[in-house]
CSV table of C-alpha atoms in Angstrom, one decimal:
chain,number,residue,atom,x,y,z
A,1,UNK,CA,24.4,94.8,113.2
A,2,UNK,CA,21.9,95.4,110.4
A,3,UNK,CA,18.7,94.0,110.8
A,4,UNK,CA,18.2,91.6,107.7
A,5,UNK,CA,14.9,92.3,105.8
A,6,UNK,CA,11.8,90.4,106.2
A,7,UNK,CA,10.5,88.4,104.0
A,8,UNK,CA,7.7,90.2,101.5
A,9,UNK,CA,8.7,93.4,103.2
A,10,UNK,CA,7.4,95.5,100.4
A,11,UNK,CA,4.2,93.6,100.2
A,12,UNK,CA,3.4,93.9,103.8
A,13,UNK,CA,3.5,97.3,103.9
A,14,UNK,CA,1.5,98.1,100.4
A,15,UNK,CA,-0.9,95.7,102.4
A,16,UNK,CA,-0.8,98.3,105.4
A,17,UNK,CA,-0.5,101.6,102.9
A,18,UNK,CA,-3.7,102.9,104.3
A,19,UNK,CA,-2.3,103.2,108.0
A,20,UNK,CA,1.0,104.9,106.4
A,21,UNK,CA,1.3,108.8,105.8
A,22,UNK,CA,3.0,108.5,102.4
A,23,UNK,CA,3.1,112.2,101.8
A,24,UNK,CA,4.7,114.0,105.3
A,25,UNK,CA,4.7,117.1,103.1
A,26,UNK,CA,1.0,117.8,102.7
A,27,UNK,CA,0.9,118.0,106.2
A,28,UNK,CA,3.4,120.5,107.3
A,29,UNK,CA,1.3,122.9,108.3
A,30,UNK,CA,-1.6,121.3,110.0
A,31,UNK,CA,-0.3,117.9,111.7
A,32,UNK,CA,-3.8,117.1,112.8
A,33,UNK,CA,-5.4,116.7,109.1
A,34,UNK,CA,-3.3,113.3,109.0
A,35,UNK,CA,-6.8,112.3,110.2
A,36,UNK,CA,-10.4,113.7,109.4
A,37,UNK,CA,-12.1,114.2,112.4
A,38,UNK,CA,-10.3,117.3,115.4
A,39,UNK,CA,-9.9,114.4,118.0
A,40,UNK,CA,-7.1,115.1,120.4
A,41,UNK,CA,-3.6,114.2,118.8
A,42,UNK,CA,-1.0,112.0,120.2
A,43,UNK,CA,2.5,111.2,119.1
A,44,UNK,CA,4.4,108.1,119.8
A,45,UNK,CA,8.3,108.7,119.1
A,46,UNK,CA,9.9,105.2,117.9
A,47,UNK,CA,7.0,102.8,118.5
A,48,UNK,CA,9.2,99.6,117.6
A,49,UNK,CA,6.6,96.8,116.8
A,50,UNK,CA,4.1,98.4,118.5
A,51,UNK,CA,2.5,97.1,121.2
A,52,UNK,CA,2.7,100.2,123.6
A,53,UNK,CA,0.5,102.2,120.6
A,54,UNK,CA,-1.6,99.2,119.9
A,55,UNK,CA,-3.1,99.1,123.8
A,56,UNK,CA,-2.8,102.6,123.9
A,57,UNK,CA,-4.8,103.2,120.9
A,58,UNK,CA,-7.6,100.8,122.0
A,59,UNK,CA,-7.9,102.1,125.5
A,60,UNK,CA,-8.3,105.7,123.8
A,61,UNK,CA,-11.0,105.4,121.3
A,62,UNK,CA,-11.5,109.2,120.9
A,63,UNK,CA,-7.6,110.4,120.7
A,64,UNK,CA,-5.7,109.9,117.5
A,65,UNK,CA,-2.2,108.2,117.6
A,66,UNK,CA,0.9,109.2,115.3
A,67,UNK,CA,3.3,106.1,115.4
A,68,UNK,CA,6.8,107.7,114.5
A,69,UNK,CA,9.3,104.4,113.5
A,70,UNK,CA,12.3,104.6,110.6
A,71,UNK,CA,12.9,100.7,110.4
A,72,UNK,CA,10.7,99.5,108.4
A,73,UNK,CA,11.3,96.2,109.3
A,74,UNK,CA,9.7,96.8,112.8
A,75,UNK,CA,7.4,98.7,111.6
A,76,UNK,CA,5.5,96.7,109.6
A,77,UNK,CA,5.2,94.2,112.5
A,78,UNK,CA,3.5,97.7,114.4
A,79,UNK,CA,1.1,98.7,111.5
A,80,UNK,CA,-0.3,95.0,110.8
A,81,UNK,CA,-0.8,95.0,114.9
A,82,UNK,CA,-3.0,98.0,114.2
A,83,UNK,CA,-4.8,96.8,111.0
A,84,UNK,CA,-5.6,93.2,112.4
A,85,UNK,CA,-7.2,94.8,115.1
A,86,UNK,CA,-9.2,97.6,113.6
A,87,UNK,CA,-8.1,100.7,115.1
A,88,UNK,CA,-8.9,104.0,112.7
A,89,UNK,CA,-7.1,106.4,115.1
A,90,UNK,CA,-3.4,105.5,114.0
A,91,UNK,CA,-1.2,106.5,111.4
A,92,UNK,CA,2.7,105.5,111.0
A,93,UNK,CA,5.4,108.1,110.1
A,94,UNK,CA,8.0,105.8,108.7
A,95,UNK,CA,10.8,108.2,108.6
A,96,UNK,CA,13.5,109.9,111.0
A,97,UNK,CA,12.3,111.4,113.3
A,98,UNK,CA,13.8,114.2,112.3
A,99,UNK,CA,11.6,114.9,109.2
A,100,UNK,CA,9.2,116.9,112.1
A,101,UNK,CA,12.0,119.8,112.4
A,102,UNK,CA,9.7,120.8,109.3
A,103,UNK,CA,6.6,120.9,110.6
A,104,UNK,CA,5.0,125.0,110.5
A,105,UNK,CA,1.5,124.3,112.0
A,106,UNK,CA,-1.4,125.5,114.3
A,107,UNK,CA,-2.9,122.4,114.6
A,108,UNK,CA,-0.7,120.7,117.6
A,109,UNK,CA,-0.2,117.6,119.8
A,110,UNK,CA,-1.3,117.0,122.9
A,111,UNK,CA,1.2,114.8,124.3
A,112,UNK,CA,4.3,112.6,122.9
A,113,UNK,CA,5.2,109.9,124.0
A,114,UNK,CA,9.3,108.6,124.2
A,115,UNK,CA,10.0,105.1,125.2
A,116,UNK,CA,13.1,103.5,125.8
A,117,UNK,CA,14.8,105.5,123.2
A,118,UNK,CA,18.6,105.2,122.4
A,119,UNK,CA,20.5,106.0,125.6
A,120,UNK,CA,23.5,106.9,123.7
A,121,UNK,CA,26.2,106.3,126.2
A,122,UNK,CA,29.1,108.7,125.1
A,123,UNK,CA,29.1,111.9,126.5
A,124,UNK,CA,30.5,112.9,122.9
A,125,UNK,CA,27.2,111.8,121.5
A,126,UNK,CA,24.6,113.5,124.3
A,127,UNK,CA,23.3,115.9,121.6
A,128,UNK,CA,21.7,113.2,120.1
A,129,UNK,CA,19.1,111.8,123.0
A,130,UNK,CA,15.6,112.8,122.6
A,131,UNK,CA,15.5,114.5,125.7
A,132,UNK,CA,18.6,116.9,125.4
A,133,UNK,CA,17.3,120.7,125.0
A,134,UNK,CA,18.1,120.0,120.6
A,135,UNK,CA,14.9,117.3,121.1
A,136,UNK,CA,13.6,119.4,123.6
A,137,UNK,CA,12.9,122.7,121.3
A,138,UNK,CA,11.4,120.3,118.5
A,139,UNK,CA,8.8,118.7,120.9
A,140,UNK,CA,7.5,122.1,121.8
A,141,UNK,CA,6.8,122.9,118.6
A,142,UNK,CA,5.1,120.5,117.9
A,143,UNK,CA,2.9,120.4,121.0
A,144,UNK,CA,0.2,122.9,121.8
A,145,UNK,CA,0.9,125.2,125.0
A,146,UNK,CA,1.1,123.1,128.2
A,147,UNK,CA,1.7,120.0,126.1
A,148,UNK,CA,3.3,117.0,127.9
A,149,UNK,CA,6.0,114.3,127.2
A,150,UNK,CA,5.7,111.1,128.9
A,151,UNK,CA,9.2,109.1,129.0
A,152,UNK,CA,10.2,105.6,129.9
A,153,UNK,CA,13.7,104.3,130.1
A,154,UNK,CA,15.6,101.5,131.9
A,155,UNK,CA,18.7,103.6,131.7
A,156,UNK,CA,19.1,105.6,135.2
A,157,UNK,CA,22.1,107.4,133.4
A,158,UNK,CA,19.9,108.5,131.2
A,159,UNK,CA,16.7,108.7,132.9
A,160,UNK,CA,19.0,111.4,135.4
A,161,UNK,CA,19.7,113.4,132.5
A,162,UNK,CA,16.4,113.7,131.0
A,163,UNK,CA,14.9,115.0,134.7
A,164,UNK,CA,18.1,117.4,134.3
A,165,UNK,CA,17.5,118.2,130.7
A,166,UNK,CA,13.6,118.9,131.7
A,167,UNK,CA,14.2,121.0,134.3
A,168,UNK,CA,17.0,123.4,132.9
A,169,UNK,CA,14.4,123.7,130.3
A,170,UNK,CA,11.7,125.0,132.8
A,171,UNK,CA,9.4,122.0,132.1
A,172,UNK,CA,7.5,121.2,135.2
A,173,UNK,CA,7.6,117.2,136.4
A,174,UNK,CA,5.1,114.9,137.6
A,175,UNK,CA,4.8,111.0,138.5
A,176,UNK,CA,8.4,110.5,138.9
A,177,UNK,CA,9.3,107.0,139.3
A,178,UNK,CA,12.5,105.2,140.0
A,179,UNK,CA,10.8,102.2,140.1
A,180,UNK,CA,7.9,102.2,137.7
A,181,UNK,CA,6.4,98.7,138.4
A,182,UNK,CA,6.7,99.2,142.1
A,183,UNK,CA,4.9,102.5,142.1
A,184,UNK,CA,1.1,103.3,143.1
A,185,UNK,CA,1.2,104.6,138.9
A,186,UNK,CA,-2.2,103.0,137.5
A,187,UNK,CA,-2.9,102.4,133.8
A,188,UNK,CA,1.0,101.8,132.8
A,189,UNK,CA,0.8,100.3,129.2
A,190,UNK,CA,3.9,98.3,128.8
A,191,UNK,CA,6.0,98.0,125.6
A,192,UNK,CA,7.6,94.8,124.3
A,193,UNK,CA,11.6,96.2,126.0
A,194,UNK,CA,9.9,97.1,129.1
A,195,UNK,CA,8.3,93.5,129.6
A,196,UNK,CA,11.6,92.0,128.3
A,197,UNK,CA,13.5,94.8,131.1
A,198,UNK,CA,11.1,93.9,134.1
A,199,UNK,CA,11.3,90.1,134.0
A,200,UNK,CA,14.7,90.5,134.1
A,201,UNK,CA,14.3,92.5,137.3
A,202,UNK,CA,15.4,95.7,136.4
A,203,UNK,CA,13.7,99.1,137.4
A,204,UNK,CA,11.8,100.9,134.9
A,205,UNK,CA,12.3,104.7,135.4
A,206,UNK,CA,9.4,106.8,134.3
A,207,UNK,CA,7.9,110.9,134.2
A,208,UNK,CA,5.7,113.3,132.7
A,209,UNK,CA,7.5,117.1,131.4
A,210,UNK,CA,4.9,119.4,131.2
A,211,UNK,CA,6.4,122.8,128.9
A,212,UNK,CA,4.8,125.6,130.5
């Protein structure tokens, strides 16, 4: 189902138009000039209403956060999060996410982060999961050499074929968790499906790929 649009959509985000990259273009070749200063660069890939980014983005003053998020309609709920609390080190990219196959740059991420993304069930449809090797050769070039994706899913189905995925890829693998919320992992920064997910008692599967 379509999600209906909220009321003074438009307004809300002119109100937020300073957080918002409203030309993707001008920065095709150097990602990193979305923001003035060379601070480390780190991309979130659907950031939903954005609470993961928000605490992420306040714990790490001196990194800069791109918030990736099509549906507008979430992602005004994510910007006014970041403008209400005063953060200068995130922007929002509020188209698909594949708009970044045209990135040509030298100026690179550090990490990127992929949360709970679509699962999509269907064999048929596994080209389309943001960890399939497609996904895979876009992340790399965006990130720098040695640059890191750090996933979160409460799909084991799909969480299995991401370690699979990362490994025919020759990614190396660290923190693996079956169990995120269980696990010795410190400094886990929850988003709002993960909180919804754990009190509910399911597992939260987690990693780090590391592109060598």
């Amino acid at each position: 189902m379509r999600m209906r649009k909220k009321k003074h959509l438009d307004e809300r985000l002119q109100a937020c138009s300073d957080l918002i990259i409203q030309d993707i273009a001008q920065y095709m070749g150097d990602i990193k000039s979305v923001f003035e200063d060379d601070a480390p660069l780190h991309m979130e890939i659907g950031c939903g209403k954005g609470r993961f980014i928000l605490e992420t983005a306040k714990a790490n003053p001196g990194i800069n956060f791109i918030a990736v998020e099509k549906n507008l309609n979430v992602a005004v709920l994510a910007a006014e999060k970041i403008k209400n609390a005063n953060l200068t080190n995130v922007r929002f990219l509020t188209e698909d996410v594949n708009v970044l196959r045209q990135f040509e740059t030298d100026s690179r991420l550090d990490v990127i982060y992929i949360n709970f993304c679509d699962p999509w069930h269907k064999h048929s449809y596994r080209r389309r999961r943001l960890t399939h090797e497609i996904h895979l050769a876009l992340w790399q070039k965006l990130l720098k050499a040695n640059g890191e994706i750090h996933f979160k899913t409460d799909n084991k189905m799909l969480f299995e074929f991401s370690l699979n995925s990362f490994s025919d890829y020759g990614m190396r693998l660290r923190n693996i968790t079956f169990d995120l919320h269980n696990s010795d992992f410190k400094n886990n920064v929850m988003t709002e499906y993960e909180q919804l997910f754990s009190e509910k008692g399911q597992p939260i599967y987690r990693c780090e790929a590391i592109y060598r």
